Coordinates of C-alpha atoms and ligand atoms in Angstrom, one line a residue:
X2 CA 0.2 -0.2 -0.3
X3 CA 1.3 3.1 -1.4
X4 CA 2.0 5.5 2.5
X5 CA 0.2 8.5 1.0
X6 CA -2.5 10.2 3.3
X7 CA -6.3 8.8 1.7
X8 CA -5.3 6.0 0.3
X9 CA -6.1 3.6 2.7
X10 CA -9.6 3.6 1.9
X11 CA -11.3 0.7 2.1
X12 CA -12.3 -1.2 5.5
X13 CA -9.9 -3.5 6.1
X14 CA -11.0 -6.7 8.6
X15 CA -8.5 -9.0 10.2
X16 CA -9.1 -11.9 12.7
X17 CA -6.2 -12.1 15.0
X18 CA -5.5 -14.6 18.1
X19 CA -3.7 -12.7 20.6
X20 CA -3.2 -14.6 24.1
X21 CA -6.1 -17.0 23.3
X22 CA -8.4 -14.6 23.0
X23 CA -10.2 -14.3 19.1
X24 CA -10.4 -10.6 17.8
X25 CA -11.5 -9.2 14.7
X26 CA -9.1 -6.0 13.9
X27 CA -11.1 -3.4 11.8
X28 CA -9.3 -0.6 10.1
X29 CA -11.3 2.1 9.2
X30 CA -9.2 3.8 6.5
X31 CA -10.0 6.9 5.6
X32 CA -12.7 7.9 7.6
X33 CA -11.3 11.4 7.7
X34 CA -10.0 14.1 5.1
X35 CA -9.9 12.9 1.5
X36 CA -13.4 14.7 0.9
X37 CA -13.0 15.0 -2.7
X38 CA -13.1 11.7 -3.2
X39 CA -16.4 10.6 -4.9
X40 CA -16.2 7.8 -2.7
X41 CA -16.2 9.2 0.4
X42 CA -19.4 8.9 1.3
X43 CA -19.1 5.3 1.2
X44 CA -16.2 5.3 3.1
X45 CA -17.4 7.8 6.1
X46 CA -20.5 5.7 6.3
X47 CA -18.3 2.2 6.3
X48 CA -16.5 3.8 8.9
X49 CA -19.4 5.1 10.7
X50 CA -20.8 1.2 11.1
X51 CA -17.6 -0.4 11.8
X52 CA -17.2 2.1 15.1
X53 CA -21.0 1.4 16.2
X54 CA -20.0 -2.7 15.2
X55 CA -16.6 -2.6 17.7
X56 CA -16.4 -3.5 21.3
X57 CA -13.4 -1.2 21.4
X58 CA -11.7 1.7 19.3
X59 CA -8.3 2.5 19.1
X60 CA -7.6 6.2 17.7
X61 CA -4.5 6.1 15.8
X62 CA -2.6 9.9 15.9
X63 CA 0.3 10.8 14.5
X64 CA 3.0 11.9 16.9
X65 CA 5.5 13.5 14.8
X66 CA 3.1 15.7 12.9
X67 CA 1.5 16.3 16.8
X68 CA -2.3 17.4 17.5
X69 CA -4.0 18.5 14.0
X70 CA -7.4 19.7 13.3
X71 CA -8.5 16.0 11.9
X72 CA -8.1 14.3 15.2
X73 CA -10.8 16.5 16.8
X74 CA -13.0 14.8 14.7
X75 CA -11.8 11.5 15.1
X76 CA -11.6 11.5 18.7
X77 CA -15.4 13.1 18.6
X78 CA -16.4 10.3 16.8
X79 CA -14.8 8.0 18.8
X80 CA -16.5 9.4 21.9
X81 CA -19.8 9.3 20.5
X82 CA -19.5 6.1 20.3
X83 CA -19.5 5.4 23.7
X84 CA -17.1 2.8 23.3
X85 CA -13.8 2.2 25.4
X86 CA -11.2 4.3 23.8
X87 CA -7.6 3.8 23.7
X88 CA -5.4 6.7 22.2
X89 CA -2.0 5.5 20.2
X90 CA 0.3 8.2 19.3
X91 CA 2.5 6.8 16.7
X92 CA 6.0 7.7 15.5
X93 CA 7.0 8.0 19.0
X94 CA 10.7 6.4 18.2
X95 CA 11.2 9.9 16.5
X96 CA 12.3 12.6 18.7
X97 CA 10.2 15.1 17.4
X98 CA 7.4 13.4 18.3
X99 CA 8.0 13.8 22.2
X100 CA 7.0 17.0 22.6
X101 CA 4.2 17.3 20.3
X102 CA 2.1 14.5 22.5
X103 CA 0.5 17.1 24.9
X104 CA -2.4 18.4 22.7
X105 CA -3.2 14.6 21.9
X106 CA -3.0 13.7 26.0
X107 CA -5.1 16.5 26.1
X108 CA -7.9 14.9 24.4
X109 CA -8.7 13.0 27.6
X110 CA -8.7 9.5 26.5
X111 CA -7.5 6.9 29.2
X112 CA -5.4 5.4 28.5
X113 CA -3.3 6.5 25.9
X114 CA -0.3 4.2 24.7
X115 CA 2.8 5.2 23.0
X116 CA 3.6 3.2 20.0
X117 CA 6.5 2.8 17.0
X118 CA 4.6 0.2 14.7
X119 CA 7.2 0.6 12.3
X120 CA 9.5 -0.1 15.1
X121 CA 7.4 -2.3 16.9
X122 CA 7.6 -0.1 20.1
X123 CA 4.9 0.1 22.7
X124 CA 3.0 -2.6 20.7
X125 CA 3.2 -5.2 23.8
X126 CA 1.5 -2.2 25.7
X127 CA -1.1 -1.6 23.4
X128 CA -2.4 -5.2 22.9
X129 CA -2.2 -5.4 26.5
X130 CA -4.8 -2.4 27.0
X131 CA -6.8 -3.7 24.2
X132 CA -7.2 -7.3 26.2
X133 CA -7.4 -5.5 29.6
X134 CA -10.4 -2.9 28.3
X135 CA -12.2 -5.8 26.1
X136 CA -15.2 -6.9 27.5
X137 CA -15.4 -10.5 28.9
X138 CA -16.9 -12.9 26.2
X139 CA -16.7 -16.3 26.1
X140 CA -14.0 -16.5 24.0
X141 CA -11.4 -15.0 26.5
X142 CA -8.9 -17.4 28.4
X143 CA -10.4 -19.8 31.4
X144 CA -10.9 -18.1 34.8
X145 CA -8.8 -20.3 36.7
X146 CA -5.4 -19.4 34.6
X147 CA -4.9 -15.8 36.6
X148 CA -1.5 -14.5 34.8
X149 CA 2.0 -16.2 36.9
X150 CA 4.0 -14.0 38.4
X151 CA 8.2 -14.4 37.4
X152 CA 10.5 -14.4 40.1
X153 CA 14.4 -14.3 40.4
X154 CA 16.3 -15.2 43.4
X155 CA 19.5 -13.2 43.0
X156 CA 22.4 -12.9 45.5
X157 CA 25.9 -13.1 46.3
X158 CA 27.3 -17.3 46.6
X159 CA 26.6 -18.3 50.3
X160 CA 23.6 -15.5 50.8
X161 CA 21.3 -18.5 51.0
X162 CA 19.5 -18.7 47.5
X163 CA 19.1 -22.2 47.3
X164 CA 18.4 -22.8 50.6
X165 CA 15.3 -20.4 50.0
X166 CA 14.3 -22.0 47.1
X167 CA 14.3 -25.2 49.0
X168 CA 12.3 -24.3 51.8
X169 CA 9.6 -22.2 49.6
X170 CA 9.0 -25.7 47.3
X171 CA 9.1 -27.8 50.8
X172 CA 6.0 -25.3 52.2
X173 CA 2.6 -26.9 52.4
X174 CA 0.1 -26.3 50.0
X175 CA 2.5 -26.2 46.8
X176 CA 2.2 -27.5 43.5
X177 CA 6.0 -27.9 42.7
X178 CA 6.6 -28.4 39.0
X179 CA 10.1 -28.1 36.8
X180 CA 9.8 -26.5 33.4
X181 CA 12.7 -25.8 30.8
X182 CA 13.2 -22.0 30.8
X183 CA 14.6 -20.0 28.1
X184 CA 17.5 -20.8 27.2
X185 CA 19.0 -24.5 27.0
X186 CA 20.9 -24.7 30.4
X187 CA 18.1 -22.8 32.7
X188 CA 15.3 -24.5 34.5
X189 CA 12.4 -22.9 35.9
X190 CA 10.7 -23.9 38.9
X191 CA 6.6 -23.5 38.8
X192 CA 4.9 -23.0 42.2
X193 CA 1.5 -22.3 43.0
X194 CA 0.2 -20.6 46.7
X195 CA -3.0 -19.4 47.3
X196 CA -4.2 -20.5 44.2
X197 CA -1.5 -18.2 42.6
X198 CA 1.1 -19.0 40.1
X199 CA 4.8 -18.4 40.9
X200 CA 7.4 -19.3 38.2
X201 CA 10.9 -19.3 40.0
X202 CA 13.2 -18.3 37.1
X203 CA 16.4 -19.8 36.1
X204 CA 16.6 -22.1 39.5
X205 CA 19.3 -24.8 37.6
X206 CA 21.8 -21.7 38.0
X207 CA 20.7 -21.2 41.8
X208 CA 21.0 -24.8 42.2
X209 CA 24.4 -25.2 40.5
X210 CA 26.5 -26.8 43.1
X211 CA 30.3 -25.8 43.8
X212 CA 30.0 -21.4 43.2
X213 CA 31.1 -21.1 46.9
X214 CA 34.9 -19.6 46.3
X215 CA 34.8 -15.6 46.9
X216 CA 37.1 -15.3 43.6
X217 CA 36.1 -12.5 41.1
X218 CA 35.4 -15.1 38.9
X219 CA 32.6 -17.1 40.7
X220 CA 31.4 -13.4 41.7
X221 CA 31.3 -12.2 38.0
X222 CA 29.5 -15.5 37.2
X223 CA 27.1 -14.8 40.1
X224 CA 26.2 -11.3 39.0
X225 CA 25.9 -12.6 35.1
X226 CA 23.8 -15.5 36.2
X227 CA 21.4 -13.0 38.7
X228 CA 21.5 -10.5 35.6
X229 CA 19.9 -13.3 33.0
X230 CA 17.3 -14.2 35.5
X231 CA 16.5 -10.5 36.3
X232 CA 15.3 -9.8 32.4
X233 CA 12.8 -12.8 33.0
X234 CA 11.8 -11.6 36.2
X235 CA 8.7 -9.4 37.5
X236 CA 9.8 -9.2 40.6
X237 CA 13.5 -9.4 41.7
X238 CA 14.4 -11.2 45.6
X239 CA 17.5 -9.7 46.4
X240 CA 19.1 -12.1 49.1
X241 CA 21.7 -10.7 51.3
X242 CA 23.4 -12.8 54.1
X243 CA 22.6 -10.5 57.2
X244 CA 25.6 -11.6 59.4
X245 CA 27.3 -9.4 56.4
X246 CA 24.8 -7.5 55.2
X247 CA 25.3 -5.9 51.7
X248 CA 28.2 -5.1 49.7
X249 CA 29.1 -3.8 46.6
X250 CA 28.1 -6.9 44.5
X251 CA 24.6 -7.0 46.1
X252 CA 24.7 -3.0 45.0
X253 CA 25.4 -4.0 41.5
X254 CA 23.0 -6.7 40.9
X255 CA 20.3 -4.4 42.5
X256 CA 21.5 -1.6 40.3
X257 CA 20.9 -4.0 37.3
X258 CA 17.4 -4.9 38.6
X259 CA 16.0 -1.0 39.3
X260 CA 17.5 -0.4 35.4
X261 CA 15.4 -3.4 33.9
X262 CA 12.5 -1.7 36.0
X263 CA 11.8 -4.8 38.1
X264 CA 9.9 -4.8 41.5
X265 CA 12.1 -5.5 44.5
X266 CA 12.5 -7.2 47.6
X267 CA 15.5 -7.5 49.8
X268 CA 15.0 -10.8 51.3
X269 CA 17.7 -10.3 54.6
X270 CA 18.5 -14.0 55.4
X271 CA 20.1 -16.1 58.4
X272 CA 18.1 -14.3 60.2
X273 CA 18.1 -16.4 63.1
X274 CA 21.7 -16.0 63.4
X275 CA 20.4 -12.1 64.3
X276 CA 18.4 -12.8 66.6
X277 CA 21.2 -12.4 69.7
X278 CA 21.1 -8.8 68.8
X279 CA 17.6 -8.4 69.9
X280 CA 15.0 -5.6 68.6
X281 CA 17.9 -3.0 68.0
X282 CA 19.3 -5.5 65.8
X283 CA 16.5 -5.0 63.0
X284 CA 16.5 -1.6 63.0
X285 CA 20.4 -1.2 63.1
X286 CA 20.3 -3.7 60.3
X287 CA 17.7 -1.9 57.9
X288 CA 19.5 1.8 58.9
X289 CA 23.0 0.4 57.0
X290 CA 20.8 -1.1 54.3
X291 CA 19.3 2.2 53.2
X292 CA 22.6 4.0 53.8
X293 CA 24.9 1.4 51.6
X294 CA 21.6 0.3 48.5
X295 CA 20.1 3.9 48.8
X296 CA 18.5 3.9 45.6
X297 CA 16.4 0.7 46.7
X298 CA 14.7 2.8 49.5
X299 CA 11.3 2.0 47.8
X300 CA 12.0 -1.7 48.6
X301 CA 10.7 -3.6 51.2
X302 CA 12.9 -5.2 53.9
X303 CA 11.8 -8.5 55.1
X304 CA 13.6 -10.9 57.8
X305 CA 14.3 -14.1 57.0
X306 CA 15.3 -17.6 57.7
X307 CA 15.7 -20.1 54.9
X308 CA 17.2 -22.2 57.9
X309 CA 13.7 -22.4 60.4
X310 CA 11.6 -21.2 57.8
X311 CA 11.1 -17.9 59.6
X312 CA 8.6 -15.9 57.4
X313 CA 8.7 -17.4 54.3
X314 CA 4.7 -17.6 53.5
X315 CA 5.6 -13.3 54.5
X316 CA 7.6 -13.4 51.5
X317 CA 5.7 -15.1 48.8
X318 CA 2.8 -12.5 50.1
X319 CA 5.3 -9.9 49.5
X320 CA 6.0 -10.9 46.3
X321 CA 2.5 -11.0 45.2
X322 CA 2.1 -7.5 46.3
X323 CA 5.2 -6.2 44.5
X324 CA 3.8 -7.8 41.4
X325 CA 0.5 -6.0 41.6
X326 CA 1.8 -2.4 42.7
X327 CA 4.0 -2.6 39.8
X328 CA 1.2 -3.2 37.5
X329 CA -0.9 -0.3 38.8
X330 CA -2.7 2.3 37.2
X331 CA -3.7 5.9 37.9
X332 CA -6.4 7.1 36.2
X333 CA -5.4 10.7 34.2
X334 CA -8.0 12.8 35.7
X335 CA -7.0 11.7 38.8
X336 CA -3.1 11.9 38.6
X337 CA -3.5 15.9 36.9
X338 CA -5.8 16.7 40.1
X339 CA -3.0 15.2 42.4
X340 CA 0.0 17.0 40.5
X341 CA -1.5 20.0 40.5
X342 CA -2.2 20.0 44.5
X343 CA 1.5 19.1 44.9
X344 CA 3.3 21.2 42.4
X345 CA 1.1 24.3 43.6
X346 CA 1.9 23.3 47.4
X347 CA 5.7 23.2 45.9
X348 CA 6.5 24.7 42.4
X349 CA 9.0 23.0 40.3
X350 CA 12.4 23.7 41.3
X351 CA 14.4 23.9 37.6
X352 CA 18.0 23.1 37.0
X353 CA 17.8 26.5 34.4
X354 CA 14.6 28.4 33.4
X355 CA 12.1 30.1 36.2
X356 CA 8.3 29.9 36.4
X357 CA 7.8 26.1 35.3
X358 CA 4.8 25.0 35.3
X359 CA 3.5 21.1 34.8
X360 CA 1.0 21.6 32.3
X361 CA -0.4 17.8 32.1
X362 CA 0.7 14.3 33.4
X363 CA -0.2 11.0 32.4
X364 CA 0.7 8.2 33.2
X365 CA 2.4 6.4 29.8
X366 CA 2.9 2.5 31.3
X367 CA 2.9 0.1 33.6
X368 CA 5.6 -2.6 34.8
X369 CA 7.1 -0.3 36.4
X370 CA 4.6 2.5 36.3
X371 CA 6.3 5.5 34.2
X372 CA 4.5 8.9 34.4
X373 CA 4.8 11.7 32.0
X374 CA 5.2 15.7 32.9
X375 CA 4.5 18.0 30.1
X376 CA 6.1 21.7 31.2
X377 CA 5.6 25.2 29.7
X378 CA 9.3 25.5 28.8
X379 CA 12.1 23.5 28.0
X380 CA 13.9 22.6 31.3
X381 CA 15.0 19.8 33.6
X382 CA 13.5 19.7 36.8
X383 CA 16.3 19.9 39.6
X384 CA 17.0 16.5 41.0
X385 CA 15.9 17.1 44.3
X386 CA 12.2 17.7 43.0
X387 CA 11.9 15.0 40.8
X388 CA 12.5 13.3 44.5
X389 CA 9.5 15.0 45.6
X390 CA 7.3 14.2 42.6
X391 CA 8.3 10.4 43.2
X392 CA 7.9 10.5 47.6
X393 CA 4.7 12.1 46.9
X394 CA 3.1 9.6 44.1
X395 CA 4.4 7.2 46.6
X396 CA 2.7 8.4 49.6
X397 CA -0.7 8.5 47.7
X398 CA -0.7 5.4 45.5
X399 CA 1.9 3.2 47.2
X400 CA 3.8 1.7 44.3
X401 CA 5.1 -1.0 47.0
X402 CA 8.4 -2.4 45.6
X403 CA 8.5 -1.5 42.5
X404 CA 10.7 1.3 40.8
X405 CA 8.7 3.9 39.1
X406 CA 9.6 6.5 36.6
X407 CA 8.8 10.0 35.4
X408 CA 10.1 11.7 32.5
X409 CA 9.2 15.8 32.0
X410 CA 9.1 17.3 28.2
X411 CA 8.6 20.4 27.2
X412 CA 5.0 21.4 25.4
X413 CA 6.0 22.4 21.9
X414 CA 5.4 25.7 21.2
X415 CA 3.3 27.0 18.2
X416 CA 4.8 23.6 16.6
X417 CA 1.7 21.6 16.2
X418 CA -0.6 24.9 15.6
X419 CA 1.7 25.9 12.6
X420 CA 1.6 22.7 11.0
X421 CA -1.9 22.1 11.6
X422 CA -3.1 25.8 10.2
X423 CA -0.1 24.5 7.0
X424 CA -2.4 21.3 6.6
X425 CA -5.6 23.0 6.7
X426 CA -4.2 25.4 3.8
X427 CA -3.2 22.5 2.0
X428 CA -6.3 20.2 0.1
X429 CA -5.0 16.7 0.0
Ligands
GDP512 P1 23.8 -20.0 47.5 O1 25.2 -20.3 47.6 O2 23.3 -18.5 47.9 O3 22.7 -20.9 47.3 O4 23.3 -20.5 49.6 P2 23.1 -21.8 49.9 O5 21.4 -21.9 50.1 O6 23.9 -22.6 49.6 O7 23.3 -21.4 51.5 C1 24.7 -21.6 51.4 C2 25.2 -21.7 53.6 O8 24.6 -20.8 54.1 C3 24.9 -23.1 53.7 O9 25.8 -23.5 54.6 C4 23.5 -22.9 54.0 O10 22.8 -24.0 55.1 C5 23.9 -21.8 55.3 N1 22.2 -21.4 55.1 C6 21.6 -20.5 54.5 N2 20.0 -20.1 54.7 C7 20.7 -20.1 56.1 C8 19.8 -19.0 57.5 O11 18.7 -19.0 57.3 N3 20.3 -19.9 58.5 C9 21.5 -20.1 58.8 N4 22.1 -20.1 60.0 N5 22.2 -20.9 57.8 C10 21.6 -20.9 56.8

């Protein structure tokens, strides 16, 4: 098909199967614009019918063009359909598209998903959003198949990872099975607890015997195995030997987990040996962990013992909570009211220009929860101000054990409008 506006005239319908759901995708074609076309009336009519028949509407806008008058019409038609609407902003691989998106966000659809159809970016988020918003139908995946949570158990040699995995597998009410992982030598272990499915990734790596030396080589190997497991996990359990506290290697592993946007729990293992220090012991220990792993301040610390089994069920409970928090969404209207309140209470502090205002906020994704703030001027907000925003968001919405991401973009001044004006004057 030629990449010229208005050439996709026909309504194209395509059956697809996503995650065991059978769907019909309908592309409404050039429903808007191309009004010189003698077939336009038919196209518009077919488009209307497609909207009327749909269970869900995905409005696609061009992020590089920014907001154009046609978008208003499409938005109105989508809204008038009374169906759930997802706004997909395309071409977001292009840097110019980032700032132009504000007006599109302001159309007020929820969710807004940024994609690049050409580069395949964000497409997974879009399909997830579609499946989530679709009305339940008889064709859906059976109820009992709750989504599984993938867990990486990582830490230095001797911290107690294999003891912990074995303990979890011994717990009552757990059904365990081994399944091949993605790489040739990796094995995952599935366990069911309270009707929830956990996949412990790369258990072959954990249970591999002999990796007890403190030589540089073995440490590098364990960081490497940890990275591989982290890549595939939703939640990372960083196992520390509580008698030794965190080391640089733990910091490296934790850093990889934060960068990958995984939920994180700090499991202070061998707590049976720490009891002698009494109540104060845990306070002192936690303070030391917070000091040494500052960037993990959002991660809960659990004092456990793989030997005595103390608090193992608590660990699974925490994993479940973190996995949920990592997928949490804040509705756009609520988020904007909240942002307005907290930026009014403490106006933004920027590294450059003064009088920075936050014009609009939106959540752009989950896993981890990611937010974008549009500001009136090109600037970066001061590091301490970003901390303030993050802390307030956490106080309000929790995000227990999950990293969150906040990015700041400038609203594109005039650009969107200039283009829009040019487009209006240019018949296509
Ligand atoms: P991994 O290398 O991280 O898999 O560590 P292991 O599970 O092999 O444990 C290393 C050593 O610590 C073994 O001798 C375990 O018996 C011991 N260990 C593990 N967990 C605990 C615990 O909670 N308390 C005590 N006292 N010892 C533990």
